[in-house]
Coordinates of C-alpha atoms in Angstrom, one line a residue:
Chain A
M1 CA 48.6 -60.6 -6.7
P2 CA 50.2 -57.3 -7.6
L3 CA 51.2 -56.7 -11.3
S4 CA 54.8 -56.5 -12.3
P5 CA 56.1 -53.2 -13.7
E6 CA 56.1 -54.9 -17.2
E7 CA 52.5 -56.0 -16.9
S8 CA 51.1 -52.7 -15.6
T9 CA 49.3 -50.5 -18.1
A10 CA 49.7 -47.4 -15.9
T11 CA 52.1 -44.8 -17.2
R12 CA 53.6 -41.6 -15.7
R13 CA 51.9 -39.6 -18.5
G14 CA 48.6 -41.3 -17.8
F15 CA 48.9 -40.6 -14.1
L16 CA 49.7 -36.9 -14.8
D17 CA 46.7 -36.7 -17.2
W18 CA 44.5 -38.1 -14.4
I19 CA 45.8 -35.5 -11.9
I20 CA 45.2 -32.7 -14.4
Y21 CA 41.7 -33.8 -15.3
S22 CA 40.8 -34.2 -11.6
C23 CA 42.2 -30.8 -10.6
S24 CA 40.4 -29.2 -13.6
T25 CA 37.1 -30.8 -12.6
I26 CA 37.5 -29.7 -8.9
L27 CA 38.5 -26.2 -10.1
G28 CA 35.5 -26.0 -12.6
G29 CA 33.2 -27.2 -9.9
T30 CA 34.3 -24.6 -7.4
I31 CA 33.7 -21.9 -10.0
I32 CA 30.4 -23.3 -11.4
L33 CA 28.6 -24.5 -8.2
P34 CA 28.5 -21.0 -6.5
A35 CA 27.3 -19.5 -9.7
V36 CA 24.4 -22.1 -10.0
A37 CA 23.6 -21.5 -6.3
Y38 CA 23.6 -17.7 -6.9
L39 CA 21.0 -18.2 -9.7
W40 CA 18.7 -20.2 -7.4
P41 CA 15.9 -17.9 -6.2
V42 CA 15.7 -17.0 -2.5
T43 CA 12.4 -18.3 -1.3
K44 CA 11.0 -18.9 2.2
S45 CA 11.1 -22.5 3.3
G46 CA 8.2 -24.3 5.1
P47 CA 4.6 -23.3 5.3
V48 CA 3.8 -19.8 6.5
K49 CA 0.4 -19.4 8.3
V50 CA -1.2 -16.1 8.0
R51 CA -4.5 -14.8 9.4
E52 CA -5.8 -11.5 8.3
E53 CA -8.8 -9.3 8.7
I54 CA -10.5 -8.5 5.4
G55 CA -13.4 -6.4 6.4
E56 CA -16.7 -6.0 8.3
A57 CA -19.4 -8.6 7.7
A58 CA -22.1 -6.0 7.9
N59 CA -20.8 -4.3 4.8
W60 CA -21.0 -7.4 2.7
N61 CA -24.0 -8.4 0.6
I62 CA -25.0 -12.0 0.2
W63 CA -23.5 -13.3 -3.1
G64 CA -21.0 -10.5 -2.9
A65 CA -17.3 -11.3 -3.5
K66 CA -14.0 -9.7 -2.8
K67 CA -10.5 -10.5 -4.0
V68 CA -7.9 -9.8 -1.3
S69 CA -4.2 -10.5 -0.7
V70 CA -3.6 -12.6 2.4
G71 CA 0.0 -13.4 3.2
N72 CA 1.0 -12.3 -0.4
K73 CA -1.5 -14.9 -1.8
P74 CA -4.6 -13.8 -3.8
V75 CA -7.7 -15.0 -2.1
L76 CA -11.3 -14.9 -3.4
V77 CA -13.9 -14.5 -0.5
I78 CA -17.6 -15.0 -1.3
R79 CA -20.5 -14.5 1.1
T80 CA -23.0 -17.2 0.2
D81 CA -26.5 -17.6 1.7
K82 CA -24.9 -20.1 4.1
G83 CA -22.0 -18.0 5.2
F84 CA -18.5 -17.1 4.0
V85 CA -16.2 -19.2 1.9
A86 CA -12.7 -18.5 0.7
F87 CA -10.6 -20.0 -2.0
S88 CA -7.2 -19.4 -3.5
A89 CA -7.9 -17.1 -6.5
V90 CA -5.2 -18.8 -8.5
C91 CA -6.7 -21.1 -11.2
T92 CA -5.3 -24.6 -10.9
H93 CA -5.0 -24.7 -14.7
L94 CA -2.4 -22.1 -15.6
G95 CA -2.3 -19.6 -12.8
C96 CA -4.8 -16.8 -13.9
L97 CA -6.9 -15.3 -11.2
V98 CA -10.5 -16.5 -11.0
E99 CA -13.6 -14.3 -10.6
F100 CA -17.0 -14.9 -8.9
N101 CA -19.9 -14.8 -11.3
P102 CA -22.9 -13.6 -9.2
V103 CA -25.4 -14.4 -12.0
K104 CA -24.5 -18.1 -12.3
Q105 CA -23.2 -18.2 -8.8
N106 CA -20.1 -19.9 -9.9
I107 CA -16.4 -19.1 -10.2
I108 CA -14.9 -18.5 -13.6
C109 CA -11.4 -18.2 -15.0
P110 CA -10.9 -15.5 -17.8
C111 CA -8.0 -17.3 -19.5
H112 CA -9.0 -20.8 -20.6
A113 CA -12.7 -21.0 -20.0
A114 CA -12.6 -22.9 -16.6
S115 CA -15.5 -22.8 -14.2
F116 CA -15.7 -23.9 -10.5
D117 CA -18.8 -24.4 -8.4
I118 CA -19.3 -22.5 -5.1
E119 CA -17.4 -25.2 -3.2
G120 CA -14.4 -24.7 -5.5
K121 CA -14.9 -28.0 -7.4
V122 CA -14.2 -28.1 -11.1
E123 CA -17.4 -27.6 -13.0
G124 CA -16.1 -27.3 -16.5
G125 CA -12.9 -26.6 -18.6
P126 CA -9.3 -27.7 -18.3
P127 CA -8.3 -27.3 -14.6
P128 CA -7.0 -30.6 -13.1
R129 CA -7.8 -29.8 -9.4
P130 CA -10.4 -27.9 -7.4
L131 CA -9.5 -24.5 -6.0
A132 CA -7.6 -24.6 -2.6
A133 CA -10.1 -23.7 0.2
Y134 CA -9.1 -21.4 3.1
K135 CA -10.7 -21.1 6.5
V136 CA -12.9 -18.0 7.0
S137 CA -14.0 -17.0 10.5
E138 CA -16.3 -14.2 11.7
V139 CA -15.3 -12.6 15.1
Q140 CA -17.3 -9.7 16.5
G141 CA -18.6 -8.7 13.1
K142 CA -15.2 -8.8 11.5
V143 CA -14.2 -11.4 8.8
F144 CA -10.8 -13.1 9.0
V145 CA -9.1 -15.4 6.4
S146 CA -6.4 -17.9 7.3
T147 CA -4.1 -19.2 4.6
Chain B
M14 CA 48.2 10.4 -61.1
P15 CA 45.7 8.6 -58.7
G16 CA 42.9 10.7 -57.3
R17 CA 42.5 11.5 -53.5
K18 CA 40.0 8.7 -52.9
E19 CA 42.2 6.1 -54.7
R20 CA 45.3 7.3 -52.7
I21 CA 43.4 6.8 -49.4
I22 CA 42.3 3.3 -50.5
N23 CA 45.8 2.4 -51.7
Y24 CA 47.2 3.6 -48.4
F25 CA 44.8 1.4 -46.4
N26 CA 45.4 -1.6 -48.7
H27 CA 49.2 -1.1 -48.3
Y28 CA 48.8 -0.8 -44.5
L29 CA 46.8 -4.0 -44.3
D30 CA 49.1 -5.9 -46.8
E31 CA 52.2 -5.1 -44.7
R32 CA 50.6 -6.6 -41.6
Y33 CA 48.2 -9.4 -42.6
N34 CA 47.9 -12.1 -45.2
M35 CA 45.4 -10.1 -47.2
P36 CA 45.4 -12.1 -50.5
V37 CA 43.9 -15.0 -48.6
A38 CA 41.2 -12.8 -47.0
R39 CA 40.5 -11.1 -50.4
D40 CA 40.3 -14.5 -52.1
F41 CA 37.8 -15.7 -49.5
I42 CA 35.5 -12.7 -49.8
D43 CA 35.7 -12.8 -53.6
K44 CA 34.7 -16.5 -53.6
Q45 CA 31.8 -15.9 -51.2
M46 CA 30.5 -12.9 -53.2
H47 CA 30.8 -14.6 -56.6
K48 CA 29.5 -18.0 -55.5
R49 CA 27.2 -19.6 -58.0
L50 CA 23.8 -20.7 -56.5
P51 CA 21.7 -23.6 -57.9
P52 CA 19.5 -22.5 -60.8
H53 CA 16.2 -22.9 -58.8
T54 CA 17.4 -20.3 -56.3
G55 CA 14.8 -17.5 -56.3
W56 CA 12.5 -15.3 -54.3
P57 CA 11.6 -18.0 -51.7
H58 CA 15.3 -18.1 -50.8
V59 CA 15.4 -14.6 -49.4
F60 CA 13.6 -15.4 -46.1
G61 CA 16.8 -16.5 -44.3
S62 CA 18.7 -13.3 -45.0
L63 CA 15.5 -11.4 -44.2
S64 CA 15.4 -13.0 -40.7
L65 CA 19.0 -12.0 -40.3
I66 CA 18.3 -8.3 -41.3
L67 CA 15.3 -8.3 -38.8
F68 CA 17.6 -9.7 -36.1
L69 CA 20.0 -6.8 -36.7
S70 CA 17.1 -4.3 -36.6
Q71 CA 16.1 -5.8 -33.2
I72 CA 19.6 -5.4 -31.9
I73 CA 19.9 -1.8 -33.0
T74 CA 16.4 -0.8 -31.7
G75 CA 16.9 -2.9 -28.6
I76 CA 20.1 -1.0 -27.7
L77 CA 18.3 2.3 -28.2
L78 CA 15.4 1.2 -26.0
L79 CA 17.9 0.1 -23.3
I80 CA 19.1 3.6 -22.9
Y81 CA 15.8 4.7 -21.3
Y82 CA 14.2 1.4 -20.1
R83 CA 14.3 0.6 -16.4
P84 CA 13.7 -3.0 -15.4
T85 CA 11.9 -2.7 -12.1
P86 CA 8.1 -3.2 -11.4
E87 CA 7.9 0.4 -10.1
E88 CA 9.6 2.0 -13.1
A89 CA 9.3 -0.4 -16.1
H90 CA 5.8 0.7 -17.3
K91 CA 6.6 4.4 -16.6
S92 CA 9.8 4.2 -18.5
I93 CA 7.9 2.7 -21.5
Q94 CA 5.5 5.6 -21.3
Y95 CA 8.4 8.0 -21.1
I96 CA 10.1 6.4 -24.2
T97 CA 6.8 6.6 -26.1
A98 CA 5.7 10.1 -25.1
D99 CA 8.8 12.1 -24.3
V100 CA 11.9 10.7 -25.9
H101 CA 12.7 12.0 -29.4
F102 CA 11.5 9.3 -31.8
G103 CA 11.1 6.9 -28.9
W104 CA 7.7 5.9 -30.1
L105 CA 9.2 4.9 -33.5
Y106 CA 12.0 2.7 -32.0
R107 CA 9.6 1.0 -29.6
Q108 CA 7.1 0.3 -32.4
V109 CA 9.8 -0.9 -34.8
H110 CA 11.1 -3.2 -32.0
A111 CA 7.7 -4.6 -31.2
W112 CA 6.6 -5.1 -34.9
G113 CA 10.2 -6.3 -35.8
A114 CA 9.8 -9.2 -33.3
T115 CA 6.5 -10.3 -35.0
L116 CA 8.0 -10.0 -38.5
M117 CA 11.1 -11.8 -37.4
I118 CA 9.1 -14.8 -36.2
L119 CA 7.1 -14.7 -39.4
A120 CA 10.3 -14.5 -41.5
V121 CA 11.8 -17.5 -39.6
I122 CA 8.6 -19.5 -40.1
L123 CA 8.5 -18.8 -43.9
H124 CA 12.2 -19.7 -44.2
M125 CA 11.6 -23.0 -42.4
A126 CA 8.6 -23.7 -44.6
R127 CA 10.6 -23.1 -47.7
T128 CA 13.4 -25.4 -46.4
F129 CA 10.9 -28.1 -45.4
F130 CA 9.0 -28.2 -48.7
M131 CA 12.1 -28.1 -50.9
G132 CA 13.6 -31.0 -48.9
T133 CA 16.7 -29.0 -48.0
Y134 CA 16.9 -30.4 -44.5
K135 CA 18.0 -33.8 -45.9
K136 CA 21.5 -35.3 -45.8
P137 CA 24.0 -33.8 -45.6
R138 CA 22.3 -30.7 -44.2
E139 CA 20.5 -32.2 -41.2
L140 CA 22.5 -30.2 -38.6
T141 CA 21.9 -26.9 -40.4
W142 CA 18.1 -27.7 -40.1
V143 CA 18.4 -28.7 -36.4
I144 CA 20.3 -25.5 -35.6
G145 CA 17.6 -23.6 -37.6
V146 CA 14.9 -25.1 -35.4
I147 CA 16.8 -24.2 -32.3
I148 CA 17.1 -20.6 -33.7
F149 CA 13.3 -20.7 -34.2
I150 CA 12.8 -21.8 -30.6
V151 CA 15.2 -19.1 -29.3
T152 CA 13.4 -16.5 -31.4
I153 CA 10.1 -17.5 -29.7
V154 CA 11.8 -17.3 -26.2
F155 CA 13.0 -13.9 -27.3
G156 CA 9.4 -12.9 -27.9
F157 CA 8.2 -14.4 -24.6
T158 CA 10.9 -12.7 -22.4
G159 CA 10.5 -9.4 -24.2
Y160 CA 6.8 -9.4 -23.8
L161 CA 7.0 -9.1 -20.0
L162 CA 9.3 -6.1 -20.1
P163 CA 6.6 -3.4 -20.5
W164 CA 5.1 -4.7 -17.3
N165 CA 1.5 -4.2 -18.4
Q166 CA -1.5 -6.4 -17.6
L167 CA -1.3 -8.4 -20.8
S168 CA 2.4 -9.1 -20.4
Y169 CA 2.1 -9.9 -16.7
W170 CA -0.7 -12.5 -17.2
A171 CA 0.7 -13.9 -20.4
T172 CA 4.0 -14.6 -18.5
T173 CA 2.0 -16.2 -15.6
V174 CA 0.3 -18.6 -18.0
G175 CA 3.5 -19.3 -19.9
T176 CA 5.5 -20.1 -16.9
E177 CA 2.7 -22.2 -15.4
I178 CA 3.1 -24.4 -18.5
S179 CA 6.7 -25.2 -17.6
G180 CA 5.5 -25.8 -14.0
A181 CA 3.2 -28.6 -15.2
I182 CA 6.1 -30.8 -16.4
P183 CA 6.2 -33.9 -14.1
I184 CA 8.9 -34.0 -11.4
V185 CA 11.1 -31.1 -12.5
G186 CA 8.3 -28.7 -13.5
P187 CA 7.8 -26.9 -10.2
W188 CA 11.6 -26.6 -9.8
M189 CA 11.9 -25.2 -13.3
K190 CA 9.0 -22.7 -12.7
T191 CA 10.6 -21.3 -9.6
F192 CA 14.0 -21.1 -11.3
I193 CA 12.5 -19.2 -14.3
L194 CA 10.4 -16.9 -12.2
G195 CA 13.0 -16.2 -9.5
S196 CA 10.2 -16.5 -7.0
E197 CA 6.8 -18.3 -6.5
N198 CA 5.0 -16.0 -8.9
V199 CA 5.7 -13.3 -11.4
S200 CA 7.4 -10.5 -9.5
G201 CA 10.3 -8.0 -9.7
E202 CA 12.7 -11.0 -9.6
T203 CA 11.1 -12.3 -12.7
L204 CA 11.4 -9.0 -14.5
S205 CA 15.2 -8.9 -13.6
R206 CA 15.7 -12.4 -14.9
F207 CA 13.7 -11.9 -18.1
F208 CA 15.5 -8.6 -18.7
T209 CA 18.9 -10.3 -18.3
V210 CA 18.0 -13.2 -20.5
H211 CA 16.4 -10.9 -23.2
V212 CA 19.2 -8.4 -23.5
I213 CA 22.4 -10.4 -22.7
I214 CA 22.0 -14.1 -22.9
L215 CA 19.7 -14.7 -25.8
P216 CA 21.3 -12.2 -28.2
W217 CA 24.7 -13.9 -27.8
I218 CA 23.2 -17.4 -28.0
L219 CA 21.4 -16.3 -31.2
F220 CA 24.5 -14.7 -32.6
F221 CA 26.6 -17.9 -32.3
L222 CA 23.7 -20.1 -33.6
V223 CA 23.2 -17.9 -36.6
A224 CA 27.0 -17.8 -37.2
I225 CA 27.2 -21.6 -37.1
H226 CA 24.1 -21.8 -39.3
L227 CA 25.6 -19.5 -41.9
V228 CA 29.0 -21.2 -41.9
L229 CA 27.3 -24.6 -42.4
M230 CA 25.1 -23.2 -45.2
R231 CA 28.0 -21.6 -47.0
S232 CA 30.4 -24.5 -46.6
Q233 CA 27.9 -27.1 -47.9
N234 CA 26.3 -24.7 -50.5
L235 CA 22.6 -24.4 -51.1
A236 CA 20.9 -27.7 -51.9
T237 CA 19.9 -28.5 -55.4
M238 CA 16.6 -30.2 -56.2
E239 CA 18.3 -33.5 -57.0
P240 CA 17.7 -36.5 -54.7
V241 CA 20.0 -37.2 -51.8
G242 CA 23.4 -38.5 -53.0
E243 CA 22.9 -37.4 -56.5
E244 CA 23.7 -33.7 -56.1
R245 CA 26.1 -32.3 -58.6
P246 CA 28.0 -29.0 -58.1
T247 CA 26.4 -26.2 -60.0
P248 CA 28.4 -25.4 -63.2
P249 CA 29.5 -21.7 -63.3
E250 CA 27.6 -21.1 -66.6
C251 CA 24.1 -22.1 -65.3
G252 CA 24.3 -21.1 -61.7
I253 CA 22.8 -17.8 -60.3
P254 CA 25.6 -15.4 -59.2
F255 CA 25.2 -14.5 -55.5
W256 CA 26.5 -11.0 -56.4
P257 CA 24.7 -9.2 -57.9
V258 CA 21.6 -11.2 -58.8
H259 CA 20.6 -12.9 -55.6
L260 CA 21.9 -10.1 -53.4
A261 CA 19.7 -7.6 -55.4
K262 CA 16.6 -9.8 -54.7
E263 CA 17.5 -9.8 -51.0
G264 CA 18.0 -6.1 -51.1
C265 CA 14.6 -5.6 -52.7
V266 CA 12.8 -7.7 -50.1
T267 CA 14.7 -6.1 -47.3
L268 CA 13.6 -2.6 -48.4
I269 CA 10.0 -3.7 -48.9
V270 CA 9.9 -5.3 -45.4
L271 CA 11.5 -2.3 -43.8
G272 CA 8.8 -0.2 -45.4
I273 CA 6.1 -2.5 -44.1
L274 CA 7.8 -2.4 -40.6
V275 CA 7.7 1.4 -40.5
T276 CA 4.2 1.6 -42.0
L277 CA 2.9 -0.9 -39.3
S278 CA 4.7 1.1 -36.6
V279 CA 3.0 4.3 -37.7
L280 CA -0.5 3.1 -38.6
S281 CA -1.0 0.2 -36.1
P282 CA 0.9 1.1 -33.0
W283 CA 1.1 -1.3 -30.0
E284 CA -0.7 -0.3 -26.9
I285 CA 1.2 0.5 -23.8
G286 CA -1.7 -1.1 -21.8
E287 CA -2.6 -0.8 -18.2
P288 CA 0.2 -1.3 -15.6
A289 CA 0.4 -4.9 -14.3
D290 CA -2.1 -5.7 -11.4
P291 CA -1.2 -8.9 -9.7
L292 CA -4.8 -9.1 -8.2
Q293 CA -6.7 -8.8 -11.4
T294 CA -6.6 -11.0 -14.5
P295 CA -8.1 -9.1 -17.4
E296 CA -11.1 -10.6 -19.3
A297 CA -10.4 -12.8 -22.4
I298 CA -6.7 -12.0 -22.6
K299 CA -5.1 -13.6 -25.6
P300 CA -1.5 -14.3 -26.4
E301 CA 0.5 -13.2 -29.5
W302 CA -0.5 -14.8 -32.8
Y303 CA 2.3 -17.3 -32.7
F304 CA 1.1 -18.7 -29.4
L305 CA -2.6 -18.7 -30.4
P306 CA -2.7 -22.3 -31.7
T307 CA -1.3 -23.5 -28.3
Y308 CA -3.6 -21.3 -26.4
Q309 CA -6.7 -22.7 -28.2
L310 CA -5.5 -26.3 -28.0
L311 CA -5.0 -26.1 -24.2
K312 CA -8.8 -25.4 -23.8
Y313 CA -9.8 -28.8 -25.2
F314 CA -7.9 -31.0 -22.8
T315 CA -9.9 -31.3 -19.6
G316 CA -9.8 -33.6 -16.6
P317 CA -7.1 -34.4 -14.1
M318 CA -4.6 -35.4 -16.8
G319 CA -5.8 -32.7 -19.3
K320 CA -3.3 -30.1 -18.4
I321 CA -0.2 -32.2 -18.8
L322 CA -1.8 -33.9 -21.9
G323 CA -2.5 -30.5 -23.5
I324 CA 1.0 -29.3 -22.9
G325 CA 2.5 -32.5 -24.1
V326 CA 0.5 -32.3 -27.4
S327 CA 1.6 -28.6 -27.8
M328 CA 5.2 -29.7 -27.6
V329 CA 4.9 -32.4 -30.3
P330 CA 5.4 -30.0 -33.3
F331 CA 8.7 -28.7 -31.8
V332 CA 10.0 -32.2 -31.1
L333 CA 8.9 -33.4 -34.6
L334 CA 10.7 -30.4 -36.2
L335 CA 13.9 -31.1 -34.4
V336 CA 14.1 -34.8 -35.3
W337 CA 12.4 -34.5 -38.8
P338 CA 15.6 -35.0 -40.9
Y339 CA 16.2 -38.3 -39.0
L340 CA 12.6 -39.5 -39.4
D341 CA 12.3 -38.7 -43.1
R342 CA 15.3 -40.5 -44.7
S343 CA 13.8 -40.7 -48.2
K344 CA 16.0 -39.5 -51.1
P345 CA 13.8 -37.2 -53.2
R346 CA 13.7 -33.5 -52.4
H347 CA 11.0 -32.3 -54.8
P348 CA 7.7 -31.9 -52.9
K349 CA 5.8 -33.7 -55.6
Q350 CA 8.1 -36.7 -55.2
R351 CA 7.5 -37.1 -51.5
P352 CA 3.8 -36.9 -51.0
I353 CA 3.7 -38.1 -47.3
S354 CA 6.1 -35.4 -46.1
T355 CA 4.4 -32.7 -48.1
T356 CA 1.0 -33.7 -46.9
I357 CA 2.2 -33.7 -43.2
G358 CA 3.7 -30.3 -43.7
V359 CA 0.6 -28.8 -45.3
A360 CA -1.6 -30.4 -42.7
A361 CA 0.5 -29.0 -39.9
L362 CA 0.3 -25.5 -41.4
I363 CA -3.5 -25.8 -41.9
L364 CA -4.0 -27.1 -38.3
A365 CA -1.9 -24.3 -36.8
L366 CA -3.8 -21.8 -38.9
F367 CA -7.2 -23.4 -38.0
F368 CA -6.5 -23.4 -34.2
G369 CA -4.9 -19.9 -34.4
V370 CA -8.1 -18.5 -36.1
L371 CA -10.3 -20.3 -33.6
G372 CA -8.2 -18.8 -30.8
H373 CA -8.4 -15.3 -32.3
F374 CA -12.2 -15.3 -32.6
S375 CA -13.0 -17.4 -29.5
E376 CA -15.0 -15.5 -26.8
S377 CA -16.0 -12.7 -29.2
H378 CA -18.8 -11.5 -31.3
L379 CA -18.6 -11.7 -35.1
T380 CA -20.8 -9.9 -37.6
L381 CA -20.8 -11.6 -40.9
L382 CA -23.1 -10.6 -43.8
G383 CA -25.5 -8.8 -41.4
Q384 CA -25.8 -11.7 -39.0
T385 CA -24.2 -11.6 -35.6
Y386 CA -22.6 -14.7 -34.0
E387 CA -21.3 -15.3 -30.5
I388 CA -18.2 -17.4 -30.7
D389 CA -17.7 -19.6 -27.6
V390 CA -14.5 -20.5 -25.9
Y391 CA -14.0 -23.5 -28.2
G392 CA -14.4 -21.4 -31.3
V393 CA -17.9 -22.6 -32.2
P394 CA -20.2 -19.8 -33.5
H395 CA -23.7 -19.5 -32.2
R396 CA -26.2 -17.2 -34.0
I397 CA -27.8 -14.6 -31.8
D398 CA -31.0 -12.8 -32.4
R399 CA -31.1 -9.2 -33.7
E400 CA -32.1 -7.6 -30.3
T401 CA -29.2 -9.2 -28.4
A402 CA -26.8 -8.3 -31.3
V403 CA -27.8 -4.7 -31.0
Q404 CA -27.1 -4.8 -27.3
V405 CA -23.7 -6.4 -27.9
G406 CA -23.0 -3.7 -30.5
E407 CA -23.9 -0.9 -28.1
E408 CA -21.8 -2.4 -25.3
T409 CA -18.7 -2.7 -27.5
D410 CA -19.3 0.7 -29.2
H411 CA -19.3 2.5 -25.8
P412 CA -16.2 4.6 -25.8
E413 CA -14.9 3.4 -22.4
K414 CA -15.7 -0.2 -23.1
G415 CA -14.0 0.2 -26.5
M416 CA -10.8 1.4 -24.8
H417 CA -11.0 -1.4 -22.4
D418 CA -11.4 -3.9 -25.1
Q419 CA -8.6 -2.7 -27.4
E420 CA -6.4 -5.4 -26.1
H421 CA -9.1 -8.1 -26.3
R422 CA -10.6 -7.3 -29.7
T423 CA -14.0 -8.7 -28.7
K424 CA -15.9 -7.5 -31.7
N425 CA -15.1 -8.5 -35.3
T426 CA -17.1 -7.1 -38.2
F427 CA -16.8 -8.3 -41.9

């Protein structure tokens, strides 16, 4: 049942206040939202698959390693006695780049004492995950890495 | 007949009096200058104004550096080299700015320690303390954003590690990391963002925070050592006059610290370092001294949850500092009358120092009383035999190796 004018708490001033607050919010939003969107970084969406040649297999010693950039990602490629392996060179702890240690045949991070085995699994130190592995293929003596 | 100088002053006073309500302004300045401070006010109370002086020094030297600095990956490192090698006194302003940042953080820490141990943060000054802690955090962010600007190896990888820490926060972490970096990893976008934050946003934030901090401090007066609720206004006859007594102390300390600042700049200059290489993380890089405890602590947390746990534990001191006035509601202010707070404060300082020292010496060789020790990543020393020690000495004494290790300080002799 509708309220009579005496019972209603709505006032003309209250209604005008509501209009002013609503318009201010919309105006503020139209100013602030584009500014926030402007600050958001422009990044590519979706996975980007890249396959790149990184050198000749013949020029590569067993237990030799190379750090290369494939599709703008740092990749560590190692030639083991069983073939080539490739991992993301970004340590899963805090983003430093890992190095291959040919003496201990493991992968170490210079920042917070992490070590990974030759399969990229965490051997010691603080990393929460193994290194991401990438596919390596050898075609007509040339080595390709796919990220 | 008034002299020429007096006539000029009179003219300006008359000019201002005709236009503004100058008696009110003069009365305000007079009251502030001749304010009586509590009798216990002494040398430990100068660290607040010292922080302010160092902030002003950072602004002046920062503006001077801005004239020649170029915030792009291609030019940033070269412009720092140019400032250091070619610009007149460029080396001095760069060094004073770099050392000033370190001394400013030290001054803020000492000021906070004084406030903590004298119980000044208690009612009614809780907000002054909270704003002070925010000033401390902003000062550290200042250091962090400024560190990237030379675009050298150390700054590039320190920023990588620092921003990865924000990326580890559950749910919002990856979003925050991308927003801070401006891309997926440290790049030119990051340099632009850090530059804008360092030279425009943070200085204004700090300016307003410091202004509010000072207004609150002046309006509530300095705390006495009486318990909460029993403070009495300092009678004029036993208080210490701000001008000239306390201001003279602050002037003395400022001059001494400016002397130290220039001495450090001349005798212990900061390296320009190698230009940033996104494909090579340098060996055993270490952060600035104020991040060393966090750096060392992160090494002990291993396993799938270790990363987030380590970061969580590192954040605890900052959260505790922010809410401390609301946790400690006891009335006494004197450190001897509140043993729990004092013990926690001393323990926190000792722990920070302990982990900082471990972080500094970890992954290095230390020669102590003729015996050489290899310090492992966790900071545990292992004695090594004389033959290996000689080899280590030869390696680190090699000129090229020595140059390479200047940033890492791998050999420590006592």
